[in-house]
Coordinates of C-alpha atoms and ligand atoms in Angstrom, one line a residue:
M1 CA -42.8 15.6 -22.2
S2 CA -40.7 18.1 -24.0
G3 CA -37.0 17.8 -23.7
P4 CA -33.8 18.3 -25.6
D5 CA -33.9 16.8 -29.0
G6 CA -31.2 14.4 -28.2
I7 CA -33.2 12.7 -25.5
V8 CA -35.0 9.5 -26.5
R9 CA -37.8 8.7 -24.1
I10 CA -38.1 5.1 -23.1
F11 CA -41.6 3.8 -22.9
D12 CA -41.7 0.4 -21.3
T13 CA -44.5 -2.0 -22.2
T14 CA -43.3 -5.1 -20.5
M15 CA -46.4 -5.2 -18.3
R16 CA -48.8 -4.7 -21.2
D17 CA -47.4 -6.0 -24.5
G18 CA -45.0 -8.3 -22.7
E19 CA -47.4 -9.8 -20.3
Q20 CA -50.0 -10.2 -23.0
A21 CA -47.7 -12.6 -24.6
S22 CA -46.3 -14.6 -21.6
R23 CA -48.1 -17.8 -20.8
I24 CA -49.0 -16.7 -17.3
N25 CA -50.5 -13.6 -15.8
L26 CA -48.6 -11.5 -13.4
N27 CA -50.6 -10.5 -10.4
T28 CA -50.8 -6.9 -9.1
G29 CA -48.1 -7.5 -6.4
E30 CA -45.7 -8.8 -9.1
K31 CA -46.4 -5.8 -11.3
I32 CA -45.8 -3.4 -8.5
Q33 CA -42.4 -5.0 -8.0
I34 CA -41.6 -4.6 -11.6
A35 CA -42.9 -1.1 -11.7
R36 CA -40.6 0.0 -8.8
Q37 CA -37.7 -1.5 -10.5
L38 CA -38.6 0.3 -13.8
E39 CA -38.7 3.5 -11.9
R40 CA -35.3 2.9 -10.5
L41 CA -34.1 2.0 -13.9
G42 CA -35.2 5.5 -15.0
V43 CA -37.8 4.7 -17.7
D44 CA -39.9 7.7 -18.8
I45 CA -43.2 5.9 -19.3
I46 CA -44.5 2.7 -17.9
E47 CA -47.4 1.2 -19.8
A48 CA -49.0 -0.7 -16.9
G49 CA -51.8 -2.5 -18.8
F50 CA -55.0 -2.4 -20.8
P51 CA -57.5 -1.5 -18.0
A52 CA -60.7 -2.4 -20.0
A53 CA -59.2 -5.9 -20.9
S54 CA -59.9 -7.5 -17.5
P55 CA -60.5 -6.6 -13.8
G56 CA -56.9 -7.8 -13.2
D57 CA -55.5 -5.4 -15.7
Y58 CA -57.6 -2.6 -14.3
D59 CA -56.4 -3.4 -10.7
A60 CA -52.8 -3.5 -11.9
V61 CA -52.9 -0.1 -13.6
L62 CA -54.7 1.4 -10.6
N63 CA -52.1 0.1 -8.1
V64 CA -49.0 0.8 -10.4
A65 CA -50.4 4.4 -11.0
R66 CA -50.4 4.9 -7.2
E67 CA -47.0 3.3 -6.6
V68 CA -44.6 5.2 -8.9
E69 CA -43.9 8.9 -8.8
T70 CA -41.5 9.9 -11.4
P71 CA -42.5 8.1 -14.6
V72 CA -45.6 8.7 -16.6
V73 CA -48.0 5.8 -16.2
A74 CA -50.0 4.9 -19.3
G75 CA -53.1 2.8 -19.8
L76 CA -54.0 1.4 -23.2
A77 CA -57.5 1.9 -24.7
R78 CA -59.2 1.3 -28.0
T79 CA -61.1 4.3 -29.4
R80 CA -64.3 3.1 -27.7
E81 CA -65.8 5.2 -25.0
H82 CA -65.9 2.4 -22.5
D83 CA -62.1 1.7 -22.9
I84 CA -61.2 5.3 -22.5
T85 CA -63.3 6.0 -19.4
V86 CA -62.1 2.8 -17.7
A87 CA -58.5 3.8 -18.5
G88 CA -59.1 7.3 -17.1
D89 CA -60.5 5.8 -13.9
A90 CA -57.6 3.3 -13.5
L91 CA -55.1 6.2 -13.8
K92 CA -56.8 8.5 -11.3
G93 CA -54.1 8.1 -8.7
A94 CA -51.2 8.6 -11.1
A95 CA -48.8 11.6 -10.6
H96 CA -48.4 11.7 -14.4
P97 CA -51.2 9.8 -16.2
R98 CA -51.4 9.0 -19.9
I99 CA -54.2 7.5 -21.9
H100 CA -52.8 5.6 -24.9
V101 CA -55.5 5.4 -27.6
F102 CA -55.1 3.1 -30.6
I103 CA -56.8 2.0 -33.7
A104 CA -55.5 0.0 -36.8
T105 CA -55.0 2.0 -40.0
S106 CA -53.7 -0.7 -42.5
P107 CA -56.1 -1.8 -45.3
I108 CA -56.0 -5.4 -44.1
H109 CA -56.8 -4.5 -40.4
M110 CA -59.5 -1.9 -41.3
E111 CA -61.3 -4.3 -43.8
Y112 CA -61.1 -7.6 -42.0
K113 CA -60.6 -6.9 -38.3
L114 CA -62.4 -3.5 -37.8
K115 CA -64.8 -3.8 -40.7
L116 CA -64.6 0.0 -41.0
T117 CA -63.8 2.3 -44.0
P118 CA -60.9 4.7 -43.8
A119 CA -63.3 7.6 -43.3
E120 CA -64.9 5.7 -40.3
V121 CA -61.5 5.0 -38.8
L122 CA -60.7 8.7 -39.1
R123 CA -63.9 9.6 -37.2
E124 CA -62.9 7.0 -34.5
V125 CA -59.6 8.7 -34.1
E126 CA -61.3 12.1 -33.8
R127 CA -63.7 10.8 -31.2
G128 CA -61.3 8.6 -29.2
V129 CA -58.5 11.2 -28.9
S130 CA -61.0 14.0 -28.0
L131 CA -62.6 11.8 -25.3
A132 CA -59.2 10.9 -23.8
K133 CA -58.1 14.6 -24.0
G134 CA -61.2 15.5 -21.9
I135 CA -59.9 13.1 -19.1
V136 CA -56.1 13.7 -19.1
D137 CA -53.8 16.1 -20.6
D138 CA -51.2 13.6 -21.8
V139 CA -52.7 11.6 -24.7
E140 CA -50.8 9.2 -27.0
F141 CA -52.2 8.0 -30.2
S142 CA -51.0 4.8 -32.0
A143 CA -51.9 3.8 -35.6
E144 CA -51.7 0.0 -35.2
D145 CA -50.0 -1.7 -38.2
A146 CA -48.7 1.7 -39.3
S147 CA -45.8 0.1 -41.3
R148 CA -48.4 -1.6 -43.6
S149 CA -50.6 1.5 -43.9
D150 CA -50.9 4.0 -46.8
I151 CA -48.6 6.9 -45.9
D152 CA -51.2 9.5 -47.3
F153 CA -53.8 8.1 -45.0
L154 CA -51.4 8.0 -42.1
T155 CA -50.6 11.6 -42.6
E156 CA -54.3 12.4 -42.3
V157 CA -54.8 10.2 -39.2
F158 CA -51.9 11.7 -37.4
T159 CA -52.8 15.3 -38.3
C160 CA -56.3 14.6 -37.0
A161 CA -55.0 13.0 -33.7
I162 CA -52.8 16.1 -33.1
D163 CA -55.7 18.5 -33.8
R164 CA -57.7 16.6 -31.2
G165 CA -55.0 16.9 -28.6
A166 CA -52.6 13.9 -28.9
T167 CA -49.1 15.0 -27.9
T168 CA -47.3 11.7 -28.6
L169 CA -47.8 9.9 -32.0
N170 CA -46.8 6.4 -32.2
I171 CA -45.8 4.6 -35.5
P172 CA -46.0 0.8 -34.7
D173 CA -44.5 -1.9 -36.8
T174 CA -47.1 -4.2 -35.3
V175 CA -46.1 -7.4 -37.2
G176 CA -42.4 -6.8 -37.5
Y177 CA -42.6 -6.3 -41.3
A178 CA -40.5 -3.3 -41.8
M179 CA -36.8 -3.1 -42.9
P180 CA -34.6 -0.7 -41.2
A181 CA -33.6 1.7 -44.0
E182 CA -37.1 1.7 -45.3
F183 CA -38.6 2.3 -41.8
E184 CA -36.2 5.2 -41.1
E185 CA -37.4 6.9 -44.4
F186 CA -41.0 6.1 -43.5
C187 CA -40.8 7.8 -40.1
R188 CA -38.8 10.7 -41.4
T189 CA -41.4 11.3 -44.2
I190 CA -44.4 11.2 -41.8
I191 CA -42.7 13.4 -39.3
N192 CA -41.8 16.0 -42.0
R193 CA -45.2 15.9 -43.6
V194 CA -47.2 16.2 -40.3
G195 CA -44.8 18.6 -38.8
R196 CA -45.9 20.4 -35.5
D197 CA -43.6 21.5 -32.7
G198 CA -44.1 20.1 -29.3
V199 CA -45.3 16.6 -30.2
V200 CA -43.1 13.5 -29.6
W201 CA -42.9 10.9 -32.3
S202 CA -42.7 7.3 -31.2
V203 CA -42.1 3.9 -32.6
H204 CA -43.2 0.4 -31.4
C205 CA -41.5 -2.4 -33.2
H206 CA -42.1 -6.1 -33.0
N207 CA -39.5 -8.7 -33.7
D208 CA -41.0 -11.2 -36.2
L209 CA -38.0 -11.0 -38.5
G210 CA -35.6 -10.3 -35.7
L211 CA -35.4 -6.6 -36.6
G212 CA -37.3 -5.0 -33.7
V213 CA -34.2 -3.3 -32.3
A214 CA -32.7 -2.4 -35.7
N215 CA -36.0 -0.8 -36.8
S216 CA -36.4 1.1 -33.5
L217 CA -32.8 2.5 -33.9
A218 CA -33.4 3.3 -37.5
A219 CA -36.5 5.3 -36.5
V220 CA -34.5 7.3 -34.0
R221 CA -32.3 8.3 -36.9
G222 CA -35.5 9.2 -38.7
G223 CA -36.6 11.5 -36.0
A224 CA -38.4 9.4 -33.4
R225 CA -37.8 10.6 -29.8
Q226 CA -39.8 7.9 -27.9
V227 CA -39.1 4.1 -28.3
E228 CA -41.6 1.6 -27.0
C229 CA -39.9 -1.6 -25.9
T230 CA -39.7 -4.3 -23.2
I231 CA -37.3 -5.9 -20.9
N232 CA -35.7 -9.0 -22.3
G233 CA -37.7 -8.3 -25.6
L234 CA -40.7 -9.9 -24.0
G235 CA -43.8 -9.6 -26.1
E236 CA -46.3 -11.0 -28.7
R237 CA -45.0 -13.8 -30.9
A238 CA -41.3 -13.2 -31.4
G239 CA -41.5 -10.4 -28.9
N240 CA -41.0 -6.6 -28.9
A241 CA -37.8 -4.6 -29.3
S242 CA -35.6 -5.2 -26.3
M243 CA -35.0 -2.1 -24.2
E244 CA -31.5 -3.1 -23.0
E245 CA -30.3 -3.6 -26.5
I246 CA -31.8 -0.2 -27.7
V247 CA -30.5 1.7 -24.8
M248 CA -27.0 0.2 -24.9
S249 CA -26.7 0.8 -28.7
L250 CA -27.7 4.4 -28.3
R251 CA -25.1 4.8 -25.4
T252 CA -22.3 2.8 -27.0
R253 CA -22.8 4.4 -30.5
A254 CA -23.6 8.0 -29.4
D255 CA -21.3 9.0 -32.2
H256 CA -23.7 7.4 -34.7
F257 CA -27.0 8.5 -33.2
G258 CA -26.3 11.7 -31.4
A259 CA -29.0 10.8 -29.0
D260 CA -29.2 9.2 -25.6
T261 CA -31.7 8.1 -22.9
R262 CA -32.1 8.8 -19.2
I263 CA -31.8 5.2 -18.2
D264 CA -29.5 4.1 -15.4
T265 CA -28.0 1.2 -17.5
T266 CA -26.3 -0.4 -14.3
K267 CA -29.9 -1.5 -13.3
F268 CA -30.4 -3.6 -16.5
Y269 CA -29.0 -7.0 -15.3
G270 CA -31.2 -6.9 -12.1
T271 CA -34.3 -5.8 -14.0
S272 CA -33.9 -8.5 -16.6
K273 CA -33.5 -11.2 -13.8
L274 CA -36.5 -9.9 -12.0
V275 CA -38.7 -9.9 -15.1
S276 CA -37.5 -13.4 -16.1
L277 CA -38.2 -14.8 -12.6
L278 CA -41.6 -13.3 -12.3
T279 CA -42.7 -14.2 -15.8
G280 CA -41.0 -17.6 -15.9
V281 CA -39.7 -16.7 -19.3
S282 CA -35.9 -17.4 -19.2
V283 CA -33.3 -15.4 -21.0
Q284 CA -31.2 -17.2 -23.6
P285 CA -27.6 -17.4 -22.5
N286 CA -26.3 -15.5 -25.5
K287 CA -28.9 -12.7 -25.4
A288 CA -27.1 -9.4 -25.9
I289 CA -26.5 -7.3 -22.8
V290 CA -28.2 -9.5 -20.2
G291 CA -27.5 -13.2 -21.2
I292 CA -25.3 -15.0 -18.8
N293 CA -22.6 -15.4 -21.6
A294 CA -22.9 -11.7 -22.8
F295 CA -19.6 -10.9 -21.1
S296 CA -17.8 -14.3 -20.9
H297 CA -14.8 -15.0 -23.1
E298 CA -14.1 -18.6 -23.8
A299 CA -11.6 -18.7 -26.8
G300 CA -7.9 -18.6 -25.7
I301 CA -7.1 -15.7 -28.1
H302 CA -10.0 -13.7 -26.7
Q303 CA -8.9 -14.3 -23.2
H304 CA -5.4 -13.3 -24.0
G305 CA -6.7 -10.1 -25.6
M306 CA -8.8 -9.3 -22.5
L307 CA -5.8 -9.7 -20.2
C308 CA -3.8 -7.2 -22.3
N309 CA -6.7 -4.7 -22.7
K310 CA -10.4 -5.3 -22.0
A311 CA -11.3 -3.1 -24.9
T312 CA -10.0 -5.7 -27.4
Y313 CA -13.1 -7.7 -27.0
E314 CA -15.5 -5.7 -24.9
I315 CA -17.3 -2.6 -26.4
M316 CA -19.0 -2.0 -23.1
T317 CA -18.2 -3.2 -19.6
P318 CA -20.2 -5.7 -17.6
E319 CA -20.4 -3.1 -14.8
S320 CA -22.1 -0.7 -17.1
V321 CA -25.1 -3.0 -17.3
G322 CA -24.9 -4.2 -13.8
A323 CA -23.8 -7.7 -14.7
P324 CA -21.9 -9.3 -11.9
G325 CA -18.4 -10.1 -12.9
T326 CA -18.4 -13.3 -10.9
D327 CA -21.2 -14.8 -8.9
L328 CA -19.8 -14.2 -5.4
H329 CA -21.4 -16.3 -2.9
L330 CA -22.6 -15.1 0.5
G331 CA -22.5 -17.3 3.7
K332 CA -23.2 -17.2 7.4
H333 CA -20.6 -14.6 8.1
S334 CA -22.2 -12.1 5.7
G335 CA -23.9 -9.3 7.5
R336 CA -27.2 -7.5 6.8
H337 CA -25.5 -4.8 4.8
A338 CA -23.9 -7.2 2.3
F339 CA -27.1 -9.1 2.0
N340 CA -29.1 -6.0 1.4
E341 CA -26.7 -4.7 -1.2
R342 CA -26.9 -8.0 -3.0
V343 CA -30.7 -8.0 -2.9
E344 CA -30.8 -4.6 -4.4
K345 CA -28.3 -5.5 -7.1
L346 CA -30.5 -8.4 -8.0
G347 CA -33.3 -5.9 -8.8
Y348 CA -35.4 -6.2 -5.7
Q349 CA -36.7 -3.3 -3.7
L350 CA -37.9 -4.5 -0.4
T351 CA -39.9 -2.8 2.3
D352 CA -38.2 -2.7 5.8
E353 CA -40.4 -5.5 6.9
Q354 CA -39.6 -7.7 3.8
S355 CA -36.0 -6.9 4.2
R356 CA -36.0 -8.1 7.8
A357 CA -37.9 -11.3 6.9
A358 CA -35.5 -11.9 4.0
F359 CA -32.5 -11.6 6.2
E360 CA -34.0 -14.1 8.7
L361 CA -34.6 -16.6 5.9
F362 CA -31.1 -16.1 4.5
K363 CA -29.6 -16.8 7.9
D364 CA -31.7 -20.0 8.2
L365 CA -30.5 -21.0 4.7
C366 CA -26.9 -20.4 5.8
D367 CA -27.4 -23.0 8.5
K368 CA -28.3 -25.5 5.9
K369 CA -25.8 -24.7 3.2
K370 CA -22.3 -23.2 3.2
D371 CA -22.4 -20.9 0.2
V372 CA -25.5 -19.1 -0.7
S373 CA -25.5 -18.0 -4.4
D374 CA -27.4 -15.2 -6.2
G375 CA -29.8 -17.9 -7.6
D376 CA -30.4 -19.1 -4.0
I377 CA -31.2 -15.6 -2.8
E378 CA -33.5 -15.0 -5.7
A379 CA -35.4 -18.2 -5.2
L380 CA -35.7 -17.4 -1.5
L381 CA -37.0 -13.9 -2.2
M382 CA -39.4 -15.1 -4.9
D383 CA -40.7 -18.0 -2.9
R384 CA -41.0 -16.5 0.5
V385 CA -40.8 -12.7 0.4
V386 CA -42.0 -10.9 -2.6
Q387 CA -44.3 -13.4 -4.1
V388 CA -47.6 -11.9 -3.5
T389 CA -50.5 -14.3 -3.4
P390 CA -53.5 -12.2 -2.3
E391 CA -55.0 -15.0 -0.2
R392 CA -53.3 -18.2 0.9
R393 CA -56.3 -20.4 0.8
Y394 CA -54.3 -23.6 1.3
E395 CA -51.1 -23.9 3.2
L396 CA -48.7 -26.9 3.2
K397 CA -48.5 -28.2 6.8
D398 CA -46.8 -31.6 6.4
Y399 CA -45.7 -34.1 3.9
T400 CA -44.2 -37.6 3.8
V401 CA -43.0 -39.2 0.5
T402 CA -41.7 -42.7 0.3
V403 CA -39.7 -44.0 -2.7
G404 CA -37.6 -47.0 -3.2
S405 CA -36.7 -49.6 -5.8
G406 CA -39.5 -52.0 -4.8
G407 CA -43.2 -50.8 -4.9
K408 CA -44.8 -47.6 -6.0
P409 CA -44.0 -44.2 -4.5
T410 CA -46.5 -43.0 -2.0
A411 CA -47.2 -39.6 -0.6
S412 CA -49.1 -38.3 2.3
I413 CA -50.0 -34.6 2.3
T414 CA -51.5 -32.3 5.0
L415 CA -52.9 -29.0 4.0
S416 CA -54.7 -26.5 6.2
H417 CA -57.6 -24.6 4.9
G418 CA -60.0 -22.3 6.7
G419 CA -58.6 -23.2 10.1
A420 CA -58.9 -27.0 9.6
E421 CA -56.2 -29.5 8.5
T422 CA -56.8 -32.3 6.0
T423 CA -54.6 -35.2 5.2
E424 CA -54.8 -37.5 2.2
A425 CA -52.5 -40.1 0.7
S426 CA -51.9 -41.5 -2.7
V427 CA -49.6 -43.7 -4.7
G428 CA -48.2 -42.4 -8.1
N429 CA -45.8 -43.0 -11.0
G430 CA -43.2 -41.0 -9.1
P431 CA -42.9 -39.1 -5.8
V432 CA -44.2 -35.8 -7.4
D433 CA -47.0 -37.6 -9.1
A434 CA -48.0 -39.3 -5.8
A435 CA -47.8 -35.9 -4.0
Y436 CA -49.9 -34.1 -6.6
K437 CA -52.6 -36.9 -6.6
A438 CA -52.8 -36.6 -2.8
I439 CA -53.3 -32.8 -3.1
L440 CA -56.0 -33.3 -5.7
K441 CA -57.9 -35.5 -3.3
I442 CA -57.9 -32.6 -0.8
L443 CA -58.9 -30.0 -3.3
G444 CA -61.8 -31.9 -4.7
F445 CA -61.3 -30.4 -8.2
S446 CA -58.7 -31.2 -10.9
P447 CA -56.8 -28.4 -12.5
E448 CA -54.7 -29.5 -15.5
L449 CA -50.9 -29.5 -15.0
A450 CA -50.0 -27.4 -17.9
E451 CA -46.3 -27.1 -17.2
F452 CA -43.8 -28.5 -14.7
R453 CA -40.2 -27.5 -14.4
I454 CA -37.4 -28.0 -11.9
R455 CA -33.9 -26.5 -11.7
A456 CA -31.1 -25.9 -9.4
T457 CA -30.4 -22.3 -8.4
S458 CA -26.7 -22.7 -9.0
E459 CA -24.2 -25.2 -10.2
L460 CA -23.2 -26.3 -6.7
A461 CA -24.3 -29.7 -5.4
D462 CA -26.1 -28.1 -2.4
A463 CA -28.0 -25.6 -4.5
L464 CA -31.6 -24.9 -3.8
G465 CA -34.1 -26.8 -6.0
E466 CA -36.6 -24.5 -7.6
A467 CA -39.9 -25.8 -9.0
R468 CA -42.3 -24.0 -11.2
V469 CA -45.8 -25.3 -11.9
I470 CA -48.5 -23.9 -14.2
L471 CA -52.0 -25.0 -13.6
R472 CA -54.9 -24.5 -16.0
Y473 CA -58.5 -24.5 -15.0
K474 CA -61.4 -23.3 -17.2
D475 CA -59.0 -21.1 -19.3
I476 CA -57.4 -19.6 -16.3
K477 CA -53.7 -20.2 -15.9
A478 CA -51.7 -19.7 -12.7
Q479 CA -48.1 -20.2 -11.9
G480 CA -46.6 -21.4 -8.7
R481 CA -43.0 -21.4 -7.6
G482 CA -41.4 -23.2 -4.7
A483 CA -37.7 -23.4 -3.6
S484 CA -36.2 -25.5 -1.0
T485 CA -33.1 -27.5 -0.2
D486 CA -35.5 -30.4 -0.5
I487 CA -36.7 -30.6 -4.2
I488 CA -39.8 -32.6 -3.2
E489 CA -40.9 -29.9 -0.8
A490 CA -40.2 -27.3 -3.6
T491 CA -42.4 -29.1 -6.0
I492 CA -45.3 -29.5 -3.5
S493 CA -45.0 -25.8 -2.4
A494 CA -45.0 -24.7 -6.1
Y495 CA -48.3 -26.7 -6.7
V496 CA -50.0 -25.3 -3.6
E497 CA -48.9 -21.8 -4.6
A498 CA -50.4 -22.3 -8.1
V499 CA -53.7 -23.5 -6.5
N500 CA -53.8 -20.4 -4.4
R501 CA -53.2 -18.2 -7.3
L502 CA -55.7 -20.0 -9.4
Y503 CA -58.3 -19.2 -6.8
S504 CA -57.4 -15.5 -6.7
F505 CA -57.4 -15.2 -10.6
A506 CA -60.7 -17.1 -10.7
A507 CA -62.2 -14.7 -8.1
A508 CA -61.0 -11.6 -10.2
K509 CA -62.6 -13.1 -13.3
E510 CA -65.8 -14.1 -11.4
V511 CA -65.2 -17.8 -12.3
V512 CA -66.4 -20.3 -9.8
I513 CA -64.1 -23.2 -8.8
Ligands
LIG1 O1 -48.2 -3.7 -31.7 C1 -48.9 -2.7 -31.6 O2 -49.3 -2.2 -32.7 C2 -49.4 -2.3 -30.4 C3 -50.2 -1.1 -30.3 C4 -51.4 -1.2 -29.4 C5 -49.3 0.0 -29.9 O3 -49.1 -3.0 -29.3
LIG2 ZN1 -47.3 -4.2 -29.8

């Protein structure tokens, strides 16, 4: 991955460090959807997972590796032989595979977590990097908790990793402890001391003190030419450095950094929305670059300035990050072309078959409501088109819910399963409670309802209702989504979807339900 010195490679770890932290697992279909979008966005490296961590992670790396062509696909591995061979296997189909080997190097991690001496850690680095290099040509080495490690020891560790064949050397601020000026100097010192042409220096900053982006940018000034980051800053604890903020800082302040990326920034908004919808982690309204308020001007003085010259209050345009100026609604007169264009803008890449199905569903929706907003389209796509549940074990066939001021709400639910239909009824504290109790009678087991959320997909009175349900059973968590003009139907669909996903995650983990 050599390149002009002014190019900063973007290493996306949304599906590894980001997913590790979100409360729910993404399935392989969802990861493929994100990977396709990251490829369109132009990231240089996609870290698709930690293959030895679980069969689900292995499967995701395997499939993402086969799916994308241009980016490098990386799989994470400890220095253990098992991790490295499993990562190598998962990456077999990749056009550009990378094994990312890591071990901690700070005194606290070595003594208490690894229970290894520095000399033993050094031997692990030697062994792990050599093993990985025997499998793939592109090996990255990370010194976990580097920012709290002894700089002389780090110099030895990185020198050893390069001698054994690593070509990307990563300096993580694993616990978000570094300060920008100090981190810039720390990176510069290591890079100067270790030297070597042809290797790429990387950083990976967490956000515990809210400095993940600042530290990543400082490291670029210190000589780093790869930055590891995530969409929306998703990640462990307070998150990882946010990709969109790093890239737009480099672009907007090229005068300051003298470095740029290969990212097509107009894809940021759609990518952010896609990741948020799939992970269920919403983006705060005032989030830089991709928050819904990032380009809205409320104060009269600001609005006046904007009318005179947009540059008075905007240092970058909404168009440059793909943010829609206004949420223009589609309706029954909108054609296939306009619909497809909007779908793409929202960050979805559909197959021809999915695109046909989506357009049919859109037309059905237009019969029910006059204006179809972006939120409605996203809900429809997520709920009915791209949501990939490997096997729909249960399907909702029919439901009746009765509510009124006198008496308890009652629900009757019919689900199909294995070719047969079962109907059960229940009363509950509310219509949703009654419906869920009726479903539990059909299932014959009781997952815990870990989370339940409903929202409207736009501000209009006839917006779609979108429901999200997270179910937990024996340490497995699964999310379900449902969207409908009828909110009760949305909540029931979301529950059934979560049940189906629970079964598929349980099967992957060999857990019996
Ligand atoms: O935060 C960290 O140090 C990591 C490494 C595995 C790169 O995620
Ligand atoms: Zn990390």
